[in-house]
C-alpha positions as a LaTeX table, in Angstrom:
\begin{tabular}{lrrr}
\hline
Residue & $x$ (\AA) & $y$ (\AA) & $z$ (\AA) \\
\hline
Met1 & $-45.21$ & 5.54 & $-58.90$ \\
Thr2 & $-41.96$ & 5.61 & $-56.91$ \\
Thr3 & $-39.50$ & 8.29 & $-58.03$ \\
Glu4 & $-36.31$ & 6.78 & $-59.44$ \\
Arg5 & $-33.24$ & 7.72 & $-57.43$ \\
Ile6 & $-29.91$ & 8.60 & $-59.05$ \\
Leu7 & $-26.53$ & 9.01 & $-57.36$ \\
Ile8 & $-23.84$ & 11.16 & $-59.00$ \\
Val9 & $-20.30$ & 10.33 & $-57.85$ \\
Asp10 & $-17.79$ & 12.87 & $-59.18$ \\
Asp11 & $-15.20$ & 15.18 & $-57.64$ \\
Glu12 & $-16.12$ & 18.11 & $-59.95$ \\
Glu13 & $-18.61$ & 19.96 & $-57.76$ \\
Thr14 & $-19.91$ & 22.41 & $-60.38$ \\
Leu15 & $-20.55$ & 19.62 & $-62.88$ \\
Cys16 & $-22.39$ & 17.61 & $-60.20$ \\
Glu17 & $-24.65$ & 20.53 & $-59.33$ \\
Val18 & $-25.52$ & 21.14 & $-63.00$ \\
Leu19 & $-26.33$ & 17.46 & $-63.56$ \\
Lys20 & $-28.36$ & 17.30 & $-60.34$ \\
Leu21 & $-30.45$ & 20.34 & $-61.30$ \\
Asn22 & $-31.21$ & 19.06 & $-64.79$ \\
Leu23 & $-31.97$ & 15.49 & $-63.71$ \\
Glu24 & $-34.29$ & 16.76 & $-60.99$ \\
Asn25 & $-36.07$ & 18.82 & $-63.65$ \\
Glu26 & $-36.69$ & 15.49 & $-65.41$ \\
Gly27 & $-38.41$ & 14.17 & $-62.29$ \\
Tyr28 & $-35.58$ & 12.13 & $-60.73$ \\
Asp29 & $-34.54$ & 12.19 & $-57.07$ \\
Val30 & $-30.80$ & 12.97 & $-57.17$ \\
Asp31 & $-28.00$ & 12.79 & $-54.58$ \\
Ile32 & $-24.36$ & 13.78 & $-54.96$ \\
Ala33 & $-21.14$ & 12.32 & $-53.55$ \\
Phe34 & $-17.84$ & 14.06 & $-54.27$ \\
Ser35 & $-15.80$ & 10.90 & $-53.75$ \\
Ala36 & $-16.24$ & 7.15 & $-53.75$ \\
Glu37 & $-15.45$ & 7.18 & $-50.04$ \\
Gln38 & $-18.41$ & 9.50 & $-49.42$ \\
Ala39 & $-20.68$ & 7.47 & $-51.71$ \\
Leu40 & $-19.91$ & 4.27 & $-49.82$ \\
Thr41 & $-21.43$ & 5.79 & $-46.67$ \\
Tyr42 & $-24.81$ & 6.06 & $-48.44$ \\
Asp43 & $-27.53$ & 3.41 & $-48.65$ \\
Leu44 & $-26.42$ & 2.43 & $-52.16$ \\
Lys45 & $-29.01$ & $-0.30$ & $-52.66$ \\
Ser46 & $-31.72$ & 2.38 & $-52.63$ \\
Tyr47 & $-30.56$ & 3.91 & $-55.93$ \\
Ser48 & $-31.98$ & 3.15 & $-59.37$ \\
Leu49 & $-28.80$ & 4.21 & $-61.20$ \\
Ile50 & $-25.30$ & 5.52 & $-60.43$ \\
Leu51 & $-23.40$ & 8.03 & $-62.56$ \\
Leu52 & $-19.76$ & 7.33 & $-61.72$ \\
Asp53 & $-16.56$ & 9.19 & $-62.54$ \\
Ile54 & $-13.46$ & 7.04 & $-62.94$ \\
Met55 & $-10.61$ & 9.34 & $-61.89$ \\
Met56 & $-11.18$ & 10.33 & $-58.28$ \\
Gly57 & $-9.29$ & 9.92 & $-54.97$ \\
Glu58 & $-7.90$ & 6.82 & $-53.29$ \\
Ile59 & $-10.93$ & 4.78 & $-54.36$ \\
Ser60 & $-11.32$ & 5.17 & $-58.11$ \\
Gly61 & $-14.56$ & 4.74 & $-60.00$ \\
Ile62 & $-13.24$ & 1.42 & $-61.31$ \\
Lys63 & $-12.62$ & 0.13 & $-57.79$ \\
Met64 & $-16.02$ & 1.33 & $-56.59$ \\
Ala65 & $-17.73$ & $-0.36$ & $-59.54$ \\
Lys66 & $-16.00$ & $-3.64$ & $-58.65$ \\
Met67 & $-17.20$ & $-3.29$ & $-55.06$ \\
Leu68 & $-20.77$ & $-2.66$ & $-56.20$ \\
Lys69 & $-20.81$ & $-5.61$ & $-58.59$ \\
Ser70 & $-19.34$ & $-7.99$ & $-55.99$ \\
Asp71 & $-22.11$ & $-7.22$ & $-53.46$ \\
Val72 & $-25.38$ & $-9.07$ & $-54.08$ \\
Thr73 & $-27.41$ & $-6.12$ & $-52.71$ \\
Thr74 & $-25.97$ & $-3.65$ & $-55.26$ \\
Ala75 & $-24.86$ & $-5.88$ & $-58.15$ \\
Asp76 & $-27.96$ & $-5.13$ & $-60.24$ \\
Ile77 & $-27.79$ & $-1.33$ & $-59.95$ \\
Pro78 & $-26.99$ & 0.08 & $-63.40$ \\
Ile79 & $-23.79$ & 2.13 & $-63.65$ \\
Ile80 & $-22.94$ & 4.78 & $-66.24$ \\
Phe81 & $-19.29$ & 5.84 & $-66.28$ \\
Cys82 & $-18.80$ & 9.57 & $-66.98$ \\
Thr83 & $-15.11$ & 10.18 & $-67.49$ \\
Ala84 & $-12.35$ & 12.01 & $-69.33$ \\
Arg85 & $-10.61$ & 8.68 & $-69.99$ \\
Asp86 & $-11.61$ & 8.33 & $-73.59$ \\
Thr87 & $-9.55$ & 5.55 & $-75.12$ \\
Glu88 & $-11.20$ & 2.45 & $-76.56$ \\
Asp89 & $-9.38$ & 0.29 & $-73.99$ \\
Asp90 & $-10.81$ & 2.40 & $-71.15$ \\
Met91 & $-14.31$ & 2.02 & $-72.56$ \\
Ile92 & $-13.97$ & $-1.74$ & $-73.00$ \\
Met93 & $-12.62$ & $-2.11$ & $-69.46$ \\
Gly94 & $-15.56$ & $-0.14$ & $-68.05$ \\
Leu95 & $-18.15$ & $-2.15$ & $-69.97$ \\
Asn96 & $-16.45$ & $-5.43$ & $-69.02$ \\
Leu97 & $-16.83$ & $-4.44$ & $-65.37$ \\
Gly98 & $-20.57$ & $-4.50$ & $-65.89$ \\
Ala99 & $-21.19$ & $-0.81$ & $-66.61$ \\
Asp100 & $-24.35$ & $-0.18$ & $-68.64$ \\
Asp101 & $-22.96$ & 2.80 & $-70.56$ \\
Tyr102 & $-19.83$ & 4.92 & $-70.92$ \\
Ile103 & $-19.97$ & 8.68 & $-71.54$ \\
Met104 & $-16.81$ & 10.59 & $-72.38$ \\
Lys105 & $-16.11$ & 14.10 & $-71.10$ \\
Pro106 & $-16.76$ & 16.77 & $-72.16$ \\
Tyr107 & $-20.39$ & 15.91 & $-72.71$ \\
Thr108 & $-23.67$ & 17.78 & $-72.97$ \\
Val109 & $-26.31$ & 17.54 & $-70.26$ \\
Arg110 & $-28.84$ & 16.50 & $-72.93$ \\
Asn111 & $-26.62$ & 13.53 & $-73.83$ \\
Val112 & $-26.38$ & 12.41 & $-70.20$ \\
Ile113 & $-30.13$ & 12.68 & $-69.67$ \\
Ala114 & $-30.81$ & 10.71 & $-72.84$ \\
Arg115 & $-28.39$ & 7.96 & $-71.75$ \\
Val116 & $-29.89$ & 7.85 & $-68.26$ \\
Lys117 & $-33.40$ & 7.45 & $-69.64$ \\
Ser118 & $-32.25$ & 4.75 & $-72.06$ \\
Val119 & $-30.49$ & 2.70 & $-69.37$ \\
Leu120 & $-33.40$ & 2.99 & $-66.93$ \\
Arg121 & $-35.87$ & 1.93 & $-69.62$ \\
Arg122 & $-33.72$ & $-1.05$ & $-70.51$ \\
Thr123 & $-33.17$ & $-2.20$ & $-66.94$ \\
Ser124 & $-36.84$ & $-1.65$ & $-66.05$ \\
Ser125 & $-37.89$ & $-3.79$ & $-69.00$ \\
His126 & $-35.46$ & $-6.52$ & $-67.97$ \\
Lys127 & $-36.78$ & $-6.51$ & $-64.40$ \\
Asn128 & $-40.34$ & $-6.83$ & $-65.64$ \\
Asn129 & $-39.40$ & $-9.77$ & $-67.86$ \\
Val130 & $-37.76$ & $-11.72$ & $-65.03$ \\
Thr131 & $-40.18$ & $-10.84$ & $-62.23$ \\
Ser132 & $-42.15$ & $-14.08$ & $-62.48$ \\
Thr133 & $-38.95$ & $-16.16$ & $-62.63$ \\
Glu134 & $-37.50$ & $-14.40$ & $-59.60$ \\
Lys135 & $-40.68$ & $-14.93$ & $-57.63$ \\
Ser136 & $-40.55$ & $-18.65$ & $-58.27$ \\
Asn137 & $-36.80$ & $-19.10$ & $-57.84$ \\
Ile138 & $-35.95$ & $-16.78$ & $-54.93$ \\
Leu139 & $-37.45$ & $-16.77$ & $-51.44$ \\
Lys140 & $-36.94$ & $-13.49$ & $-49.58$ \\
Val141 & $-37.44$ & $-12.55$ & $-45.95$ \\
Asp142 & $-35.93$ & $-9.13$ & $-45.25$ \\
Gly143 & $-32.18$ & $-9.59$ & $-45.82$ \\
Leu144 & $-32.37$ & $-13.37$ & $-46.07$ \\
His145 & $-32.54$ & $-14.64$ & $-49.67$ \\
Leu146 & $-32.70$ & $-18.27$ & $-50.78$ \\
Asp147 & $-31.87$ & $-18.84$ & $-54.44$ \\
Leu148 & $-33.66$ & $-22.10$ & $-55.22$ \\
Glu149 & $-32.09$ & $-22.44$ & $-58.65$ \\
Phe150 & $-28.45$ & $-22.05$ & $-57.63$ \\
Lys151 & $-28.93$ & $-23.39$ & $-54.08$ \\
Arg152 & $-27.44$ & $-20.34$ & $-52.39$ \\
Cys153 & $-28.33$ & $-18.72$ & $-49.07$ \\
Ile154 & $-27.55$ & $-15.00$ & $-48.92$ \\
Ile155 & $-27.83$ & $-13.14$ & $-45.62$ \\
Asp156 & $-27.44$ & $-9.36$ & $-45.64$ \\
Gly157 & $-25.32$ & $-9.59$ & $-48.79$ \\
Glu158 & $-23.06$ & $-12.41$ & $-47.63$ \\
Glu159 & $-23.33$ & $-16.03$ & $-48.75$ \\
Val160 & $-23.82$ & $-18.57$ & $-45.96$ \\
Lys161 & $-22.93$ & $-22.20$ & $-46.64$ \\
Leu162 & $-25.72$ & $-24.63$ & $-45.80$ \\
Ala163 & $-25.74$ & $-28.40$ & $-46.10$ \\
Arg164 & $-28.28$ & $-29.81$ & $-48.55$ \\
Lys165 & $-30.85$ & $-30.84$ & $-45.94$ \\
Glu166 & $-30.40$ & $-27.57$ & $-44.04$ \\
Phe167 & $-31.10$ & $-25.63$ & $-47.23$ \\
Glu168 & $-34.15$ & $-27.74$ & $-48.10$ \\
Leu169 & $-35.50$ & $-27.48$ & $-44.55$ \\
Leu170 & $-35.10$ & $-23.69$ & $-44.50$ \\
Ala171 & $-36.70$ & $-23.39$ & $-47.95$ \\
Tyr172 & $-39.66$ & $-25.49$ & $-46.81$ \\
Leu173 & $-40.21$ & $-23.44$ & $-43.65$ \\
Ile174 & $-39.92$ & $-20.11$ & $-45.47$ \\
Ser175 & $-42.29$ & $-21.21$ & $-48.24$ \\
His176 & $-44.82$ & $-22.04$ & $-45.51$ \\
Arg177 & $-44.03$ & $-19.05$ & $-43.29$ \\
Gly178 & $-46.74$ & $-17.98$ & $-40.92$ \\
Lys179 & $-47.78$ & $-21.60$ & $-40.38$ \\
Ile180 & $-46.65$ & $-24.40$ & $-38.07$ \\
Cys181 & $-45.49$ & $-27.47$ & $-39.99$ \\
Ser182 & $-45.74$ & $-30.83$ & $-38.24$ \\
Arg183 & $-42.78$ & $-33.16$ & $-38.00$ \\
Glu184 & $-44.59$ & $-35.56$ & $-40.33$ \\
Gln185 & $-44.99$ & $-32.85$ & $-42.97$ \\
Ile186 & $-41.33$ & $-31.83$ & $-42.71$ \\
Leu187 & $-40.08$ & $-35.40$ & $-42.87$ \\
Ser188 & $-42.24$ & $-36.26$ & $-45.89$ \\
Arg189 & $-41.05$ & $-33.18$ & $-47.78$ \\
Val190 & $-37.40$ & $-32.77$ & $-46.80$ \\
Trp191 & $-36.44$ & $-36.36$ & $-46.05$ \\
Ser192 & $-38.71$ & $-38.10$ & $-48.58$ \\
Asp193 & $-35.77$ & $-40.01$ & $-50.04$ \\
Glu194 & $-34.68$ & $-41.49$ & $-46.70$ \\
Val195 & $-35.85$ & $-44.92$ & $-45.52$ \\
Val196 & $-35.66$ & $-44.25$ & $-41.77$ \\
Val197 & $-35.31$ & $-40.82$ & $-40.19$ \\
Leu198 & $-35.54$ & $-40.06$ & $-36.48$ \\
Asp199 & $-37.45$ & $-37.05$ & $-35.18$ \\
Arg200 & $-34.19$ & $-36.00$ & $-33.56$ \\
Thr201 & $-32.79$ & $-35.39$ & $-37.06$ \\
Ile202 & $-35.15$ & $-32.44$ & $-37.52$ \\
Asp203 & $-34.16$ & $-31.00$ & $-34.12$ \\
Val204 & $-30.45$ & $-31.21$ & $-34.95$ \\
Asn205 & $-30.91$ & $-29.48$ & $-38.31$ \\
Ile206 & $-33.08$ & $-26.77$ & $-36.78$ \\
Thr207 & $-30.37$ & $-26.07$ & $-34.19$ \\
Arg208 & $-27.70$ & $-25.86$ & $-36.90$ \\
Leu209 & $-29.86$ & $-23.58$ & $-39.03$ \\
Arg210 & $-30.53$ & $-21.18$ & $-36.18$ \\
Ser211 & $-26.80$ & $-20.95$ & $-35.57$ \\
Lys212 & $-25.83$ & $-20.46$ & $-39.22$ \\
Ile213 & $-28.39$ & $-17.82$ & $-40.20$ \\
Gly214 & $-27.56$ & $-15.46$ & $-37.34$ \\
Asn215 & $-30.28$ & $-13.02$ & $-36.33$ \\
Tyr216 & $-32.74$ & $-14.77$ & $-38.63$ \\
Gly217 & $-32.47$ & $-17.85$ & $-36.44$ \\
Ser218 & $-35.05$ & $-16.25$ & $-34.17$ \\
Tyr219 & $-37.53$ & $-16.37$ & $-37.07$ \\
Ile220 & $-37.67$ & $-20.16$ & $-36.71$ \\
Val221 & $-40.25$ & $-20.92$ & $-34.03$ \\
Thr222 & $-40.92$ & $-24.12$ & $-32.11$ \\
Arg223 & $-44.37$ & $-25.20$ & $-30.96$ \\
Ser224 & $-43.95$ & $-28.13$ & $-28.61$ \\
Gly225 & $-46.14$ & $-31.05$ & $-29.63$ \\
Phe226 & $-46.97$ & $-29.44$ & $-32.98$ \\
Gly227 & $-43.82$ & $-28.74$ & $-34.98$ \\
Tyr228 & $-41.81$ & $-25.85$ & $-36.42$ \\
Gly229 & $-42.56$ & $-22.69$ & $-38.37$ \\
Phe230 & $-41.01$ & $-19.56$ & $-39.83$ \\
Arg231 & $-42.64$ & $-16.38$ & $-38.58$ \\
Asp232 & $-43.59$ & $-13.46$ & $-40.85$ \\
\hline
\end{tabular}
Protein backbone atom coordinates (compact mmCIF):
# COMPACT_ATOMS: atom_id res chain seq x y z
CA MET A 1 0.00 0.00 0.00
CA THR A 2 1.30 3.47 -0.89
CA THR A 3 2.07 5.67 2.11
CA GLU A 4 -0.21 8.71 2.27
CA ARG A 5 1.70 11.98 1.99
CA ILE A 6 0.84 15.04 4.08
CA LEU A 7 2.13 18.58 3.65
CA ILE A 8 2.15 20.97 6.63
CA VAL A 9 2.21 24.65 5.65
CA ASP A 10 2.73 26.88 8.70
CA ASP A 11 5.23 29.56 9.71
CA GLU A 12 5.52 28.25 13.30
CA GLU A 13 8.55 25.99 12.97
CA THR A 14 8.32 24.28 16.38
CA LEU A 15 4.65 23.43 15.86
CA CYS A 16 5.44 22.02 12.40
CA GLU A 17 8.18 19.78 13.76
CA VAL A 18 5.92 18.43 16.52
CA LEU A 19 3.11 17.69 14.05
CA LYS A 20 5.54 16.10 11.60
CA LEU A 21 7.00 13.79 14.27
CA ASN A 22 3.60 12.64 15.51
CA LEU A 23 2.09 12.16 12.05
CA GLU A 24 5.12 10.15 10.96
CA ASN A 25 4.63 7.97 14.05
CA GLU A 26 1.16 7.26 12.65
CA GLY A 27 2.72 6.00 9.43
CA TYR A 28 2.33 9.08 7.19
CA ASP A 29 5.02 10.57 4.95
CA VAL A 30 5.20 14.23 6.02
CA ASP A 31 6.81 17.34 4.49
CA ILE A 32 6.93 20.87 5.89
CA ALA A 33 6.78 24.29 4.23
CA PHE A 34 7.18 27.40 6.37
CA SER A 35 5.32 29.61 3.89
CA ALA A 36 2.86 29.31 1.04
CA GLU A 37 5.59 30.56 -1.28
CA GLN A 38 7.80 27.62 -0.28
CA ALA A 39 4.91 25.16 -0.55
CA LEU A 40 4.13 26.27 -4.10
CA THR A 41 7.60 25.11 -5.19
CA TYR A 42 6.69 21.53 -4.21
CA ASP A 43 4.97 18.90 -6.35
CA LEU A 44 1.63 19.59 -4.65
CA LYS A 45 -0.38 17.07 -6.65
CA SER A 46 1.61 14.29 -4.98
CA TYR A 47 0.10 14.96 -1.54
CA SER A 48 -2.87 13.14 -0.01
CA LEU A 49 -3.75 16.03 2.34
CA ILE A 50 -2.56 19.54 3.19
CA LEU A 51 -2.61 21.07 6.68
CA LEU A 52 -2.71 24.81 6.01
CA ASP A 53 -2.30 27.81 8.29
CA ILE A 54 -4.25 30.92 7.29
CA MET A 55 -2.14 33.79 8.64
CA MET A 56 1.25 33.64 6.95
CA GLY A 57 3.30 35.95 4.69
CA GLU A 58 2.40 37.65 1.42
CA ILE A 59 0.46 34.59 0.25
CA SER A 60 -2.04 33.71 2.97
CA GLY A 61 -3.51 30.28 3.52
CA ILE A 62 -6.78 31.54 2.05
CA LYS A 63 -5.05 32.65 -1.15
CA MET A 64 -3.13 29.39 -1.42
CA ALA A 65 -6.33 27.37 -0.94
CA LYS A 66 -7.97 29.32 -3.78
CA MET A 67 -4.97 28.58 -6.01
CA LEU A 68 -5.15 24.87 -5.18
CA LYS A 69 -8.89 24.63 -5.83
CA SER A 70 -8.64 26.50 -9.14
CA ASP A 71 -6.05 24.06 -10.54
CA VAL A 72 -7.51 20.80 -11.88
CA THR A 73 -4.39 18.86 -10.80
CA THR A 74 -4.74 19.87 -7.11
CA ALA A 75 -8.45 20.69 -6.76
CA ASP A 76 -9.30 17.33 -5.18
CA ILE A 77 -6.57 17.39 -2.51
CA PRO A 78 -8.26 17.69 0.89
CA ILE A 79 -7.31 20.76 2.94
CA ILE A 80 -7.53 21.18 6.71
CA PHE A 81 -7.12 24.76 7.94
CA CYS A 82 -5.20 25.01 11.24
CA THR A 83 -5.43 28.59 12.43
CA ALA A 84 -5.78 31.03 15.32
CA ARG A 85 -8.61 32.79 13.45
CA ASP A 86 -11.45 31.35 15.44
CA THR A 87 -14.59 33.31 14.60
CA GLU A 88 -17.59 31.61 13.04
CA ASP A 89 -17.24 33.81 9.95
CA ASP A 90 -13.63 32.67 9.50
CA MET A 91 -14.68 29.04 9.75
CA ILE A 92 -17.53 29.46 7.27
CA MET A 93 -15.23 31.26 4.82
CA GLY A 94 -12.67 28.44 5.04
CA LEU A 95 -15.25 25.72 4.51
CA ASN A 96 -16.84 27.63 1.63
CA LEU A 97 -13.44 27.69 -0.07
CA GLY A 98 -13.61 23.92 -0.19
CA ALA A 99 -11.65 23.07 2.97
CA ASP A 100 -12.51 19.67 4.42
CA ASP A 101 -12.06 20.69 8.06
CA TYR A 102 -11.15 23.67 10.23
CA ILE A 103 -9.10 23.32 13.43
CA MET A 104 -8.68 26.27 15.76
CA LYS A 105 -5.45 27.00 17.62
CA PRO A 106 -4.43 26.12 20.24
CA TYR A 107 -5.15 22.49 19.55
CA THR A 108 -3.87 19.13 20.76
CA VAL A 109 -1.83 16.86 18.51
CA ARG A 110 -4.33 14.06 19.21
CA ASN A 111 -7.12 16.25 17.81
CA VAL A 112 -5.18 17.00 14.63
CA ILE A 113 -4.34 13.33 14.07
CA ALA A 114 -7.97 12.33 14.59
CA ARG A 115 -9.15 14.97 12.09
CA VAL A 116 -6.51 13.92 9.56
CA LYS A 117 -7.56 10.28 9.78
CA SER A 118 -11.23 11.22 9.47
CA VAL A 119 -10.72 13.38 6.37
CA LEU A 120 -8.51 10.79 4.67
CA ARG A 121 -11.04 8.03 5.37
CA ARG A 122 -13.83 10.17 3.96
CA THR A 123 -11.98 11.20 0.82
CA SER A 124 -10.69 7.66 0.24
CA SER A 125 -14.23 6.32 0.46
CA HIS A 126 -15.45 8.96 -1.98
CA LYS A 127 -12.69 8.11 -4.47
CA ASN A 128 -13.57 4.43 -4.29
CA ASN A 129 -17.24 5.19 -4.92
CA VAL A 130 -16.55 7.24 -8.05
CA THR A 131 -13.71 5.17 -9.50
CA SER A 132 -15.91 3.30 -11.97
CA THR A 133 -17.63 6.53 -13.07
CA GLU A 134 -14.30 8.29 -13.58
CA LYS A 135 -12.97 5.40 -15.63
CA SER A 136 -15.92 5.58 -17.97
CA ASN A 137 -16.16 9.37 -18.17
CA ILE A 138 -12.51 10.50 -18.25
CA LEU A 139 -9.81 9.45 -20.69
CA LYS A 140 -6.28 10.07 -19.41
CA VAL A 141 -2.91 10.00 -21.14
CA ASP A 142 -0.23 11.46 -18.87
CA GLY A 143 -1.22 15.13 -18.43
CA LEU A 144 -3.91 15.04 -21.11
CA HIS A 145 -7.42 14.46 -19.72
CA LEU A 146 -10.64 14.29 -21.73
CA ASP A 147 -13.80 14.68 -19.66
CA LEU A 148 -16.42 12.92 -21.78
CA GLU A 149 -19.31 14.06 -19.61
CA PHE A 150 -18.55 17.79 -19.58
CA LYS A 151 -16.76 17.80 -22.96
CA ARG A 152 -13.58 19.38 -21.63
CA CYS A 153 -9.97 18.86 -22.69
CA ILE A 154 -7.45 19.51 -19.93
CA ILE A 155 -3.74 19.58 -20.73
CA ASP A 156 -1.27 19.83 -17.85
CA GLY A 157 -3.91 21.55 -15.72
CA GLU A 158 -5.08 24.04 -18.34
CA GLU A 159 -8.30 23.76 -20.34
CA VAL A 160 -7.87 23.72 -24.12
CA LYS A 161 -10.85 24.65 -26.29
CA LEU A 162 -11.65 22.07 -28.96
CA ALA A 163 -14.37 22.16 -31.59
CA ARG A 164 -16.95 19.39 -31.32
CA LYS A 165 -15.51 17.20 -34.08
CA GLU A 166 -11.96 17.77 -32.84
CA PHE A 167 -13.00 16.60 -29.37
CA GLU A 168 -14.84 13.54 -30.72
CA LEU A 169 -11.92 12.65 -32.99
CA LEU A 170 -9.40 12.90 -30.15
CA ALA A 171 -11.65 10.88 -27.84
CA TYR A 172 -11.99 8.16 -30.49
CA LEU A 173 -8.24 7.94 -31.10
CA ILE A 174 -7.40 7.87 -27.38
CA SER A 175 -10.03 5.22 -26.65
CA HIS A 176 -8.36 3.08 -29.34
CA ARG A 177 -4.79 4.04 -28.47
CA GLY A 178 -2.12 1.62 -29.53
CA LYS A 179 -4.06 0.79 -32.70
CA ILE A 180 -4.26 2.29 -36.18
CA CYS A 181 -7.82 3.31 -37.09
CA SER A 182 -8.73 3.41 -40.77
CA ARG A 183 -10.30 6.46 -42.34
CA GLU A 184 -13.50 4.47 -42.81
CA GLN A 185 -13.64 3.63 -39.10
CA ILE A 186 -13.03 7.25 -38.10
CA LEU A 187 -15.61 8.60 -40.52
CA SER A 188 -18.28 6.12 -39.43
CA ARG A 189 -17.72 6.95 -35.75
CA VAL A 190 -16.97 10.67 -35.69
CA TRP A 191 -18.87 11.85 -38.75
CA SER A 192 -21.74 9.34 -38.64
CA ASP A 193 -24.31 12.14 -38.79
CA GLU A 194 -22.88 13.70 -41.96
CA VAL A 195 -24.19 12.81 -45.43
CA VAL A 196 -20.97 13.45 -47.36
CA VAL A 197 -17.55 13.87 -45.80
CA LEU A 198 -14.26 14.08 -47.69
CA ASP A 199 -11.16 12.25 -46.51
CA ARG A 200 -9.48 15.64 -46.42
CA THR A 201 -11.79 16.56 -43.51
CA ILE A 202 -10.00 14.06 -41.27
CA ASP A 203 -6.58 15.41 -42.31
CA VAL A 204 -7.60 18.99 -41.52
CA ASN A 205 -8.93 18.05 -38.07
CA ILE A 206 -5.83 16.00 -37.29
CA THR A 207 -3.63 18.99 -38.17
CA ARG A 208 -5.70 21.28 -35.94
CA LEU A 209 -5.62 18.79 -33.08
CA ARG A 210 -1.86 18.40 -33.23
CA SER A 211 -1.51 22.17 -33.04
CA LYS A 212 -3.97 22.64 -30.17
CA ILE A 213 -2.77 19.88 -27.84
CA GLY A 214 0.87 20.99 -27.86
CA ASN A 215 3.43 18.33 -27.00
CA TYR A 216 0.73 15.66 -27.08
CA GLY A 217 0.29 16.32 -30.79
CA SER A 218 3.23 13.99 -31.37
CA TYR A 219 1.17 11.17 -29.83
CA ILE A 220 -1.07 11.21 -32.91
CA VAL A 221 0.60 9.02 -35.52
CA THR A 222 -0.05 8.72 -39.25
CA ARG A 223 0.33 5.48 -41.19
CA SER A 224 0.11 6.31 -44.87
CA GLY A 225 -2.44 4.11 -46.62
CA PHE A 226 -3.80 2.81 -43.31
CA GLY A 227 -5.05 5.65 -41.13
CA TYR A 228 -4.34 7.35 -37.80
CA GLY A 229 -3.65 6.25 -34.26
CA PHE A 230 -2.76 7.48 -30.79
CA ARG A 231 0.39 5.91 -29.41
CA ASP A 232 0.71 4.58 -25.84
